[in-house]
mmCIF file of C-alpha atoms in Angstrom:
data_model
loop_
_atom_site.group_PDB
_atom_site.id
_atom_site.type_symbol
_atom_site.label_atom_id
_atom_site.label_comp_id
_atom_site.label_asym_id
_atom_site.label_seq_id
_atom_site.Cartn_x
_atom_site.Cartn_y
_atom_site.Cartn_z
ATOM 1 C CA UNK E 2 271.750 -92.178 -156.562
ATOM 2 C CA UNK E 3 269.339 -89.261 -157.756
ATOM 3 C CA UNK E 4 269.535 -86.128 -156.180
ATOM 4 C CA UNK E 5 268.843 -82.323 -156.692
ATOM 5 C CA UNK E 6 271.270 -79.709 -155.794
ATOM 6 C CA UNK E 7 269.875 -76.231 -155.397
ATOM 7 C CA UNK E 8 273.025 -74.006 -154.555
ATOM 8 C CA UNK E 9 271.363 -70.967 -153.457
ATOM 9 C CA UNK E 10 269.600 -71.080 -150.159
ATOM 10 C CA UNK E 11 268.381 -67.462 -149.935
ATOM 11 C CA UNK E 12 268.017 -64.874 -152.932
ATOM 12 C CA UNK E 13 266.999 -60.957 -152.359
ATOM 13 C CA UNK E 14 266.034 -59.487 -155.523
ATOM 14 C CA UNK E 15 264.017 -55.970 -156.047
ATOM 15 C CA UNK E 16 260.552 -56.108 -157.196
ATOM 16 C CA UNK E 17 260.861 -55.621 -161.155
ATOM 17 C CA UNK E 18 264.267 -57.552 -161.511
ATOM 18 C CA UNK E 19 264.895 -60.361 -163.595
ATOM 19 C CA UNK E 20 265.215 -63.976 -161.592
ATOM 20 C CA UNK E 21 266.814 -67.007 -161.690
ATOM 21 C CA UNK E 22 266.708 -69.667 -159.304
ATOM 22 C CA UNK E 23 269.637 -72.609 -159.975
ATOM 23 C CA UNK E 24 269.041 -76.102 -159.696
ATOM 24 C CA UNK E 25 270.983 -79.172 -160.482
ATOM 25 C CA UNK E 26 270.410 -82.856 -160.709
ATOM 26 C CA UNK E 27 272.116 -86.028 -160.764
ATOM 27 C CA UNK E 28 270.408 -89.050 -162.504
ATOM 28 C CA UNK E 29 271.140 -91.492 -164.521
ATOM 29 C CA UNK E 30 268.801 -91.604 -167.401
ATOM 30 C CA UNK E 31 266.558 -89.320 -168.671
ATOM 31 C CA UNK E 32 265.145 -87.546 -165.698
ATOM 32 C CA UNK E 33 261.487 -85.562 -165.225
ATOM 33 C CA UNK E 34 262.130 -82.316 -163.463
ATOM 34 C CA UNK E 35 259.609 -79.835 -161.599
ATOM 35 C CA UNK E 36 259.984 -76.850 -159.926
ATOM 36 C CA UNK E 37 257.204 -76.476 -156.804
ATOM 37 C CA UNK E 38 256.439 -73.395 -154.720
ATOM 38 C CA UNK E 39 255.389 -72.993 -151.407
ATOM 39 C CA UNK E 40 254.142 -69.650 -149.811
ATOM 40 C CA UNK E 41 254.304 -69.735 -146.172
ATOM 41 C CA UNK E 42 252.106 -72.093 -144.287
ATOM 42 C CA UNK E 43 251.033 -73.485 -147.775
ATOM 43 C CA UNK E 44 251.606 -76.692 -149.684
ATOM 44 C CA UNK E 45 253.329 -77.651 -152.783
ATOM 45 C CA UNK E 46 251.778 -75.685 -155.975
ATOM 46 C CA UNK E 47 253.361 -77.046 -159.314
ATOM 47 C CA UNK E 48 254.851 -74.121 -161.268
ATOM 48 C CA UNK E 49 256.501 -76.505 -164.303
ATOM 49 C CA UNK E 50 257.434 -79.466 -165.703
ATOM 50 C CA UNK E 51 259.713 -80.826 -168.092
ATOM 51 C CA UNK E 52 258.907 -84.048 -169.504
ATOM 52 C CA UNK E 53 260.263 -84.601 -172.700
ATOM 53 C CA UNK E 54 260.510 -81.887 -176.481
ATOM 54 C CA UNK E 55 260.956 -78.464 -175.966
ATOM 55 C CA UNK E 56 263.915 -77.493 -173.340
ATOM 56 C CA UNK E 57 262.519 -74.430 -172.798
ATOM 57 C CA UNK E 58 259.079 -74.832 -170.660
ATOM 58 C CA UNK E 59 256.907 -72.816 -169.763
ATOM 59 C CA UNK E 60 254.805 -72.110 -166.400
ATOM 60 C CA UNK E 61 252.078 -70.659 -164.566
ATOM 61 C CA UNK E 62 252.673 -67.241 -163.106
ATOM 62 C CA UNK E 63 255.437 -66.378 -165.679
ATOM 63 C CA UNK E 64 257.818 -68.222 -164.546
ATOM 64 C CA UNK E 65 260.088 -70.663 -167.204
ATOM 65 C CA UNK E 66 263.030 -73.033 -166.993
ATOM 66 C CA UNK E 67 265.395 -74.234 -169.690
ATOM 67 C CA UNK E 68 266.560 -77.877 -169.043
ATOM 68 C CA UNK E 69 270.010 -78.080 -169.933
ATOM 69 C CA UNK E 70 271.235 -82.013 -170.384
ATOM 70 C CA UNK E 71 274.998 -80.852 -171.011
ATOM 71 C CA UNK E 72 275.117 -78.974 -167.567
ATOM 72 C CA UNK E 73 272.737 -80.956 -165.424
ATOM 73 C CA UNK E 74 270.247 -77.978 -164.817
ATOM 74 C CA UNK E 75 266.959 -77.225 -164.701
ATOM 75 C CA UNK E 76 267.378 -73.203 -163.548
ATOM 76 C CA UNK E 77 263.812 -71.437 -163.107
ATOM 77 C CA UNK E 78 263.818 -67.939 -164.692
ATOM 78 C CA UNK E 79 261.257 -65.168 -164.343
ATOM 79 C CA UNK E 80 262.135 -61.740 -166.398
ATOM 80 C CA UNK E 81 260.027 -59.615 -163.601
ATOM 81 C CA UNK E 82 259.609 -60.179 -160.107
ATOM 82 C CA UNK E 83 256.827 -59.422 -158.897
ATOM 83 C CA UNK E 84 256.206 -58.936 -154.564
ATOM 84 C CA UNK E 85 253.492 -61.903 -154.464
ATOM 85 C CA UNK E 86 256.773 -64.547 -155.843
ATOM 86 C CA UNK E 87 258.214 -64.421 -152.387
ATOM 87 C CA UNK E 88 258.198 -67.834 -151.111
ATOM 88 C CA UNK E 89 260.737 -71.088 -151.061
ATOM 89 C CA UNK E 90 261.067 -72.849 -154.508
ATOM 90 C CA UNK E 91 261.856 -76.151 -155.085
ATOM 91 C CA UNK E 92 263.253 -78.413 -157.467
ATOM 92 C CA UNK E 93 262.636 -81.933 -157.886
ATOM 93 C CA UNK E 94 263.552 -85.342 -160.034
ATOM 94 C CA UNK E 95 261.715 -88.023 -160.517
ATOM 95 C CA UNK E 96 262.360 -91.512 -162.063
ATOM 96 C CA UNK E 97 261.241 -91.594 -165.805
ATOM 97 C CA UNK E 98 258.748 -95.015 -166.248
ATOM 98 C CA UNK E 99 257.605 -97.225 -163.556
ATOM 99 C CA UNK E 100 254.955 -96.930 -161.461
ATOM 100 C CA UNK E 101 256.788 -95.191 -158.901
ATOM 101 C CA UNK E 102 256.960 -92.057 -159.409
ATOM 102 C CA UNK E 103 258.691 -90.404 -156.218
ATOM 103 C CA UNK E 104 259.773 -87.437 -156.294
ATOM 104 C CA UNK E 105 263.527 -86.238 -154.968
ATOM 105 C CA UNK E 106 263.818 -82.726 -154.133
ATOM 106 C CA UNK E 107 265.687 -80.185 -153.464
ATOM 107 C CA UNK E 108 266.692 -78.126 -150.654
ATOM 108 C CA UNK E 109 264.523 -75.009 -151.476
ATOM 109 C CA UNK E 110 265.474 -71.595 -152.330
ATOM 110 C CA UNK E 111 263.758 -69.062 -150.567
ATOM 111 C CA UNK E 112 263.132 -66.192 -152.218
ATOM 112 C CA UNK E 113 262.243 -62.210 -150.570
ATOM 113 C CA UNK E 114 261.362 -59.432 -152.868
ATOM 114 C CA UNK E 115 262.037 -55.865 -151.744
ATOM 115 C CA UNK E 116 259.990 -53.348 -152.414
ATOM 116 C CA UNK L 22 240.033 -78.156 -160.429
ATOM 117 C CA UNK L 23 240.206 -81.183 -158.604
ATOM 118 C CA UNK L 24 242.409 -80.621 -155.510
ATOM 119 C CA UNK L 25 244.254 -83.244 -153.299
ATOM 120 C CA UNK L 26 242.473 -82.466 -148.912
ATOM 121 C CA UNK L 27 244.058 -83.361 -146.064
ATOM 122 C CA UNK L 28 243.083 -83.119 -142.432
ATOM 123 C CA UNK L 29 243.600 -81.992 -140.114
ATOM 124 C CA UNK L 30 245.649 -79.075 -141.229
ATOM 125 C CA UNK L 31 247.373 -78.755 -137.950
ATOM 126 C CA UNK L 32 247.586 -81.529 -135.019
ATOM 127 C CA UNK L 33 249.502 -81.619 -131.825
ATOM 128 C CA UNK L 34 250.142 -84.812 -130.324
ATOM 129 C CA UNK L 35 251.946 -86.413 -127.057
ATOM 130 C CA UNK L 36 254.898 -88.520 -127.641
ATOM 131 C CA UNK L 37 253.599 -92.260 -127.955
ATOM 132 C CA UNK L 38 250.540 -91.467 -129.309
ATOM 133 C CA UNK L 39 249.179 -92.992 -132.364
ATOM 134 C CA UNK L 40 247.695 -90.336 -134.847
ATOM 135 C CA UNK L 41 246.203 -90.534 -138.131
ATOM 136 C CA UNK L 42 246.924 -88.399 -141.133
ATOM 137 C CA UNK L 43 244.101 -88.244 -143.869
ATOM 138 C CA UNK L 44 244.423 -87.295 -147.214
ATOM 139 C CA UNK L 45 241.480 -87.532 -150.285
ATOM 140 C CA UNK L 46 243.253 -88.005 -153.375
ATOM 141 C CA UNK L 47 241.909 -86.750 -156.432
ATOM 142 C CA UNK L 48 238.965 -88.965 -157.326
ATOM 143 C CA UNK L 49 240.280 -90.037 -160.670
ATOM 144 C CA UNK L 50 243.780 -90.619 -159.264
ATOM 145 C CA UNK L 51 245.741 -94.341 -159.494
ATOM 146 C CA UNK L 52 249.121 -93.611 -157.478
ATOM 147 C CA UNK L 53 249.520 -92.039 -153.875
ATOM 148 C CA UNK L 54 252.238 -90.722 -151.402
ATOM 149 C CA UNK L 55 253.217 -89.104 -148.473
ATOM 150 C CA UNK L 56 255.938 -86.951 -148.232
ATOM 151 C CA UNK L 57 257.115 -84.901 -145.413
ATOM 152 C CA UNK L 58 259.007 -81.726 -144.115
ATOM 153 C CA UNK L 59 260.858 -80.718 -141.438
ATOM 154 C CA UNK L 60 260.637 -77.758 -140.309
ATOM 155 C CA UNK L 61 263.549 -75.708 -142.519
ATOM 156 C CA UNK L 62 264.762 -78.762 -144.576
ATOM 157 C CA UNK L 63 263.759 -80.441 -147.527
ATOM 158 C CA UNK L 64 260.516 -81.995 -148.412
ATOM 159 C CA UNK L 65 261.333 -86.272 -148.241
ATOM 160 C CA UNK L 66 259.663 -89.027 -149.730
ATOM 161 C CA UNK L 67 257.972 -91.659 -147.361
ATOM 162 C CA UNK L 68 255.944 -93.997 -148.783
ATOM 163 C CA UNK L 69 254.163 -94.993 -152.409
ATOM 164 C CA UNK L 70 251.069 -96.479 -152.880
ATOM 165 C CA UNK L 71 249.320 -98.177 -155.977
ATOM 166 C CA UNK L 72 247.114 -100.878 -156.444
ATOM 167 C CA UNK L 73 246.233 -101.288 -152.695
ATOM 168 C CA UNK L 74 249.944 -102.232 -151.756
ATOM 169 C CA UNK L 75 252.888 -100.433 -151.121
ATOM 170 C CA UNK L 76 255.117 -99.801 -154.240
ATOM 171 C CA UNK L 77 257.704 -98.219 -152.268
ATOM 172 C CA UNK L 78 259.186 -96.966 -149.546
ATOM 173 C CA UNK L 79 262.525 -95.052 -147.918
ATOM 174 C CA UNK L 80 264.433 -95.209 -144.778
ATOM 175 C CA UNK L 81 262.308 -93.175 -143.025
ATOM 176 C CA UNK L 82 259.122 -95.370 -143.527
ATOM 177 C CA UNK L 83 259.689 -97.615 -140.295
ATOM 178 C CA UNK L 84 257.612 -100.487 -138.845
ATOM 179 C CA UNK L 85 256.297 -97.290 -136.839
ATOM 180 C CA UNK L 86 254.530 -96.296 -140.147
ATOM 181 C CA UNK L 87 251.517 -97.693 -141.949
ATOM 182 C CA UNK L 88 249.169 -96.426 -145.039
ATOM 183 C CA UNK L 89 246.025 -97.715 -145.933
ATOM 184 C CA UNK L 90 243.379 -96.585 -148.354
ATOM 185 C CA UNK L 91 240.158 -97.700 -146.204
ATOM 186 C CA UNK L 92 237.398 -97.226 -148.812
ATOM 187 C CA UNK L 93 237.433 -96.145 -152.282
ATOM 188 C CA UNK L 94 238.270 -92.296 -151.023
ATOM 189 C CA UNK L 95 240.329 -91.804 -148.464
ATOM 190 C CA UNK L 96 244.334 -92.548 -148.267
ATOM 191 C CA UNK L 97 245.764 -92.344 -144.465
ATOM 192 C CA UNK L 98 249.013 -92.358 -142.840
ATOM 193 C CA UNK L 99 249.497 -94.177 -139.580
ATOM 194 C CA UNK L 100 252.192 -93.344 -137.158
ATOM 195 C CA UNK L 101 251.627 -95.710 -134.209
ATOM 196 C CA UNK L 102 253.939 -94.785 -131.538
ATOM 197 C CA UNK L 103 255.048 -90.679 -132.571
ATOM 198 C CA UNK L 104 258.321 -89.422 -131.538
ATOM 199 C CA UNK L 105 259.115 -85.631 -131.025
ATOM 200 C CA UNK L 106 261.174 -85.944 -134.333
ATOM 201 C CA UNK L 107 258.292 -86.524 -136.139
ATOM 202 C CA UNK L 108 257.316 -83.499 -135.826
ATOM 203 C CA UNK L 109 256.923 -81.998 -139.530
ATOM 204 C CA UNK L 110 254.685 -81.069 -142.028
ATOM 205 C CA UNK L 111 253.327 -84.184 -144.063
ATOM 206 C CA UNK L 112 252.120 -84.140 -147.963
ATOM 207 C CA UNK L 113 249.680 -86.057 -149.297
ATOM 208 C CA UNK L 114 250.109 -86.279 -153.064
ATOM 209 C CA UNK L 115 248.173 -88.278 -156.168
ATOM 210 C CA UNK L 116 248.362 -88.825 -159.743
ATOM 211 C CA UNK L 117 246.291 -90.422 -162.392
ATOM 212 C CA UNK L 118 249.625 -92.478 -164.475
ATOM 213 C CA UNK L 119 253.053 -92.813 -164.921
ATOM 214 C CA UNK L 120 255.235 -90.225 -166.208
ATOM 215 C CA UNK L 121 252.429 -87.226 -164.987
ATOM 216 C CA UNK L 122 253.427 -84.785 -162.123
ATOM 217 C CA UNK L 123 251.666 -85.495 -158.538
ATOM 218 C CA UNK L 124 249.114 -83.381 -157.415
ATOM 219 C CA UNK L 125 250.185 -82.335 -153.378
ATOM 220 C CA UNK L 126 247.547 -81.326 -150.660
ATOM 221 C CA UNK L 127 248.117 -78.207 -148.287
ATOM 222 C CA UNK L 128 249.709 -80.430 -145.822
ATOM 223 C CA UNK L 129 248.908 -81.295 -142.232
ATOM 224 C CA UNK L 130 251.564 -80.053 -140.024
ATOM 225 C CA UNK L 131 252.206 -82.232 -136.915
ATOM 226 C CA UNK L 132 253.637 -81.257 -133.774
ATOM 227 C CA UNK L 133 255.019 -84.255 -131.415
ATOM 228 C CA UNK L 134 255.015 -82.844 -127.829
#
C-alpha cells in the first residue's frame, strides 16, 4: 500500500539557517510526489512537484527537493529560512496514470523559525 | 489565477444534522475531491469525482456521505447524519487531467457539536 513517512514532526531552526524537511514514500511504481504548505488557518498551497526528468525540482518561495529513487525520498530543502516559512509541510504521493489521482500524505512537519 | 472556493469557511453544526459543504472547482477543471483533516493529524482522502460519478472512494466515505456536482459549477459534499468525529477541516480540490497536481481550496472547517 502507498504511504508517506515524514519522520520529523516538529523542526526549530533560526531565521537564516539552511532547511531540510525529510520525507519518505512507499509505492510501487513510479510515484508523483508534492510537497504542500499550510500556514495556520489556511489551506493547502502547492510548493513542488516532481513528475518525471530532472531529480532536482524546483519551487515557489525558494524552496527545492531532490527525489531520490535509491532511498525512497523526496526531502524539501531551503538554503535560508526565512520567519514567513513557519507553518506545517506536507508531503504527498500520488498514483502515476489513471484517472484517479488521490493524493496520500503525510503526517506534516511543522516548522517554527526563531528570530 | 484561477483558485479552487469553498463555503462556508467555518460551520458549526449539532450532531445529526445534515450539512452541506460547497466547493467551485476551477472552471476548466475535469477531476474533483474532498479531502479532510483532523484537527492535528494528517490530511485524508475521501472521495473522487470525474465524469459525474464517483471514481473512488476510502474507508472513511460511508453511506453517511454523498457528492454531487448540481450544475455545471458547483461540487458539494453531503454528510447526512454528522457525528462529533466529523469534526475537521474539509478540502475541496480540482484538476484539469491526469498526471497534473490538484488545485486545493482554503478549506471549510466543521465543528460537530
Amino acid at each position: 500500500a502507498q504511504s508517506v513517512t515524514q519522520p520529523d514532526i516538529h523542526i526549530t531552526v533560526s531565521e537564516g539557517a539552511s532547511l531540510e524537511l525529510r520525507c519518505n514514500y512507499s509505492y510501487g511504481a513510479t510515484p508523483y510526489l508534492f510537497w504542500y504548505v499550510q500556514s495556520p488557518g489556511q489551506g493547502l498551497q502547492l510548493l513542488l512537484k516532481y513528475f518525471s526528468g530532472d531529480t532536482l525540482v524546483q519551487g515557489i518561495k525558494g524552496f527545492e527537493a531532490e527525489f531520490k529513487r535509491s532511498q525512497s525520498s523526496f526531502n524539501l530543502r531551503k538554503p535560508s529560512v526565512h520567519w514567513s516559512d513557519a507553518a506545517e509541510y506536507f508531503c504527498a504521493v500520488g498514483a502515476t496514470g489513471g484517472s484517479q489521482g488521490n493524493l496520500i500524505f503525510g503526517k506534516g512537519t511543522k516548522l517554527s523559525v526563531k528570530p | 489565477e484561477p483558485e479552487v472556493t469553498q463555503t462556508p469557511s467555518h460551520q458549526v453544526t449539532q450532531m445529526g444534522q445534515e450539512v452541506i459543504l460547497r466547493c467551485v472547482p476551477i472552471s476548466n477543471h475535469l477531476y474533483f475531491y474532498w479531502y479532510r483533516q483532523i484537527l492535528g493529524q494528517k490530511v485524508e482522502f475521501l472521495v473522487s469525482f470525474y465524469n459525474n460519478e464517483i471514481s473512488e472512494k476510502s474507508e472513511i466515505f460511508d453511506d453517511q456521505f454523498s457528492v454531487e456536482r448540481p450544475d455545471g459549477s458547483n461540487f458539494t459534499l453531503k454528510i447526512r447524519s454528522t457525528k462529533l468525529e466529523d469534526s475537521a477541516m474539509y478540502f475541496c480540490a480540482s484538476r484539469n487531467r491526469p498526471n497534473t497536481e490538484a488545485f486545493f481550496g482554503q478549506g471549510t472547517r466543521l465543528t460537530v457539536v
